[in-house]
Amino acid sequence: MQYSEKVMEHFTNPHNAGVLEDANAVGEVGNPTCGDIMKISMRVNEDTDIIEDVRFQTFGCGAAIAVSSIITDMIKGKTLVEALAIDNDDVVEELGGLPALKIHCSVLAEEGIAAAIKDYCDKHPEKTPPEGLQEKIEHLRSIDLHTGEDE
Ligand code: FES
């Protein structure tokens, strides 16, 4: 399978790249198999829990850059609950598909968002974390990121 036009578009002209200076939530995840690393920084409105802005830094393959770019577009303006509900299948669909061998790159993006949400919740123990946050993190960790299959 070739890369879709949308993947190429996000790879060559990524949206929301960089570091958010006034971020109040940061998630950093890596794929031990390929060595790719993704860092998500978000500014969350502390009254509404809406993600007002987000940036990513990804040291990795083209697919990892494209998924990082599109997932930051997808979560901007969403509440933490809505952002957590986005999974890697949604990202792949939004990109118009990914080659099977690259599906694991989309899991990395989902993991990065979950890690940033967890960081925000850890910094705000007075808030109730979105339902299913811990379960999702554990599930994503249990996925073999080399193949994208559950272990
Ligand atoms: Fe590592 Fe794509 S090959 S995330």
Short mmCIF file of C-alpha atoms and ligand atoms in Angstrom, two decimals:
data_model
loop_
_atom_site.label_atom_id
_atom_site.label_comp_id
_atom_site.label_asym_id
_atom_site.label_seq_id
_atom_site.Cartn_x
_atom_site.Cartn_y
_atom_site.Cartn_z
CA MET A 1 0.00 0.00 0.00
CA GLN A 2 1.21 3.45 -0.83
CA TYR A 3 0.92 6.37 1.51
CA SER A 4 -2.26 8.36 1.04
CA GLU A 5 -2.16 11.92 -0.18
CA LYS A 6 -3.16 13.09 3.29
CA VAL A 7 -0.29 11.22 4.94
CA MET A 8 2.15 12.82 2.52
CA GLU A 9 0.59 16.22 3.15
CA HIS A 10 0.98 15.94 6.94
CA PHE A 11 4.46 14.47 6.61
CA THR A 12 5.76 17.23 4.35
CA ASN A 13 3.88 20.06 6.07
CA PRO A 14 3.19 18.96 9.65
CA HIS A 15 0.71 20.95 11.71
CA ASN A 16 1.40 21.96 15.34
CA ALA A 17 5.06 20.95 15.34
CA GLY A 18 7.30 22.17 18.17
CA VAL A 19 7.02 22.75 21.88
CA LEU A 20 4.31 24.75 23.59
CA GLU A 21 6.00 27.22 25.93
CA ASP A 22 3.04 27.57 28.30
CA ALA A 23 2.07 23.90 28.30
CA ASN A 24 0.52 22.50 31.47
CA ALA A 25 0.51 18.88 30.30
CA VAL A 26 3.28 16.91 28.67
CA GLY A 27 3.41 13.31 27.47
CA GLU A 28 6.50 11.58 26.20
CA VAL A 29 6.37 8.09 24.79
CA GLY A 30 8.66 5.88 22.79
CA ASN A 31 8.63 2.70 20.80
CA PRO A 32 11.48 0.53 22.10
CA THR A 33 11.53 -1.53 18.90
CA CYS A 34 12.10 1.22 16.36
CA GLY A 35 13.44 3.83 18.79
CA ASP A 36 10.96 6.51 17.72
CA ILE A 37 10.04 9.11 20.34
CA MET A 38 7.02 11.39 20.53
CA LYS A 39 6.53 14.32 22.87
CA ILE A 40 3.15 16.04 23.18
CA SER A 41 2.74 19.35 24.99
CA MET A 42 -0.75 20.75 25.60
CA ARG A 43 -2.31 23.77 27.23
CA VAL A 44 -5.51 22.72 28.94
CA ASN A 45 -8.01 25.27 30.21
CA GLU A 46 -8.15 24.49 33.92
CA ASP A 47 -11.79 25.56 34.25
CA THR A 48 -13.25 23.73 31.27
CA ASP A 49 -10.65 20.95 30.68
CA ILE A 50 -10.62 21.92 27.01
CA ILE A 51 -7.35 21.47 25.13
CA GLU A 52 -6.73 25.00 23.90
CA ASP A 53 -3.44 24.36 22.15
CA VAL A 54 -1.10 21.48 21.45
CA ARG A 55 2.29 20.82 19.88
CA PHE A 56 4.29 17.72 19.09
CA GLN A 57 7.91 16.80 18.64
CA THR A 58 8.47 13.47 16.98
CA PHE A 59 11.80 11.90 16.27
CA GLY A 60 10.76 9.10 14.03
CA CYS A 61 9.46 7.79 10.77
CA GLY A 62 7.29 9.68 8.29
CA ALA A 63 4.13 7.89 9.41
CA ALA A 64 4.84 8.83 13.05
CA ILE A 65 5.17 12.47 12.00
CA ALA A 66 1.94 12.35 9.96
CA VAL A 67 -0.05 10.76 12.81
CA SER A 68 1.36 13.24 15.32
CA SER A 69 0.36 16.12 13.07
CA ILE A 70 -3.18 14.90 12.47
CA ILE A 71 -3.88 13.83 16.05
CA THR A 72 -2.92 17.28 17.31
CA ASP A 73 -5.43 18.76 14.84
CA MET A 74 -8.05 16.26 16.02
CA ILE A 75 -7.71 17.00 19.75
CA LYS A 76 -7.41 20.77 19.59
CA GLY A 77 -10.59 22.33 21.02
CA LYS A 78 -11.73 19.02 22.52
CA THR A 79 -12.24 18.23 26.18
CA LEU A 80 -9.91 15.70 27.81
CA VAL A 81 -12.74 13.15 27.77
CA GLU A 82 -13.29 13.66 24.02
CA ALA A 83 -9.55 13.55 23.27
CA LEU A 84 -9.13 10.32 25.23
CA ALA A 85 -11.91 8.73 23.20
CA ILE A 86 -9.92 9.16 19.96
CA ASP A 87 -8.10 5.96 19.17
CA ASN A 88 -5.54 4.94 16.60
CA ASP A 89 -8.23 3.59 14.24
CA ASP A 90 -9.76 7.08 14.14
CA VAL A 91 -6.35 8.54 13.32
CA VAL A 92 -5.70 6.00 10.57
CA GLU A 93 -9.14 6.66 9.10
CA GLU A 94 -8.61 10.41 9.19
CA LEU A 95 -5.33 9.93 7.33
CA GLY A 96 -7.01 7.87 4.61
CA GLY A 97 -5.25 4.70 5.76
CA LEU A 98 -1.73 3.57 6.59
CA PRO A 99 0.24 0.57 5.35
CA ALA A 100 -0.20 -2.39 7.73
CA LEU A 101 3.42 -2.21 8.83
CA LYS A 102 2.90 1.39 9.91
CA ILE A 103 -0.23 0.95 12.02
CA HIS A 104 1.92 0.76 15.15
CA CYS A 105 3.02 4.37 14.51
CA SER A 106 -0.58 5.48 15.05
CA VAL A 107 -0.66 3.62 18.38
CA LEU A 108 2.32 5.72 19.48
CA ALA A 109 0.30 8.90 18.84
CA GLU A 110 -2.65 7.58 20.85
CA GLU A 111 -0.26 6.70 23.65
CA GLY A 112 1.29 10.17 23.57
CA ILE A 113 -2.08 11.87 24.03
CA ALA A 114 -3.03 9.50 26.88
CA ALA A 115 0.33 10.22 28.57
CA ALA A 116 -0.22 13.99 28.33
CA ILE A 117 -3.74 13.65 29.75
CA LYS A 118 -2.36 11.55 32.60
CA ASP A 119 0.30 14.18 33.29
CA TYR A 120 -2.42 16.85 33.52
CA CYS A 121 -4.51 14.70 35.87
CA ASP A 122 -1.47 13.91 38.04
CA LYS A 123 -0.88 17.65 38.41
CA HIS A 124 -4.54 18.16 39.32
CA PRO A 125 -5.39 15.54 41.93
CA GLU A 126 -8.51 17.53 42.80
CA LYS A 127 -10.00 16.65 39.39
CA THR A 128 -11.56 13.35 38.43
CA PRO A 129 -9.55 11.80 35.58
CA PRO A 130 -11.52 10.87 32.44
CA GLU A 131 -13.09 7.46 32.82
CA GLY A 132 -10.92 4.65 31.52
CA LEU A 133 -7.66 6.65 31.46
CA GLN A 134 -5.59 4.18 33.46
CA GLU A 135 -7.08 1.18 31.64
CA LYS A 136 -6.30 2.75 28.28
CA ILE A 137 -2.69 3.47 29.25
CA GLU A 138 -2.24 -0.12 30.42
CA HIS A 139 -3.87 -1.48 27.28
CA LEU A 140 -1.68 0.65 25.00
CA ARG A 141 1.41 -0.47 26.91
CA SER A 142 0.43 -4.09 26.38
CA ILE A 143 0.31 -3.68 22.61
CA ASP A 144 3.36 -4.91 20.79
CA LEU A 145 4.30 -1.70 19.01
CA HIS A 146 6.36 -3.60 16.47
CA THR A 147 3.33 -5.22 14.92
CA GLY A 148 0.44 -3.30 16.47
CA GLU A 149 -1.05 -6.59 17.70
CA ASP A 150 -2.01 -7.28 21.31
CA GLU A 151 0.58 -9.46 23.02
FE1 FES B 1 8.63 3.76 14.70
FE2 FES B 1 6.90 4.50 12.86
S1 FES B 1 8.59 3.15 12.62
S2 FES B 1 6.80 4.87 14.98
#
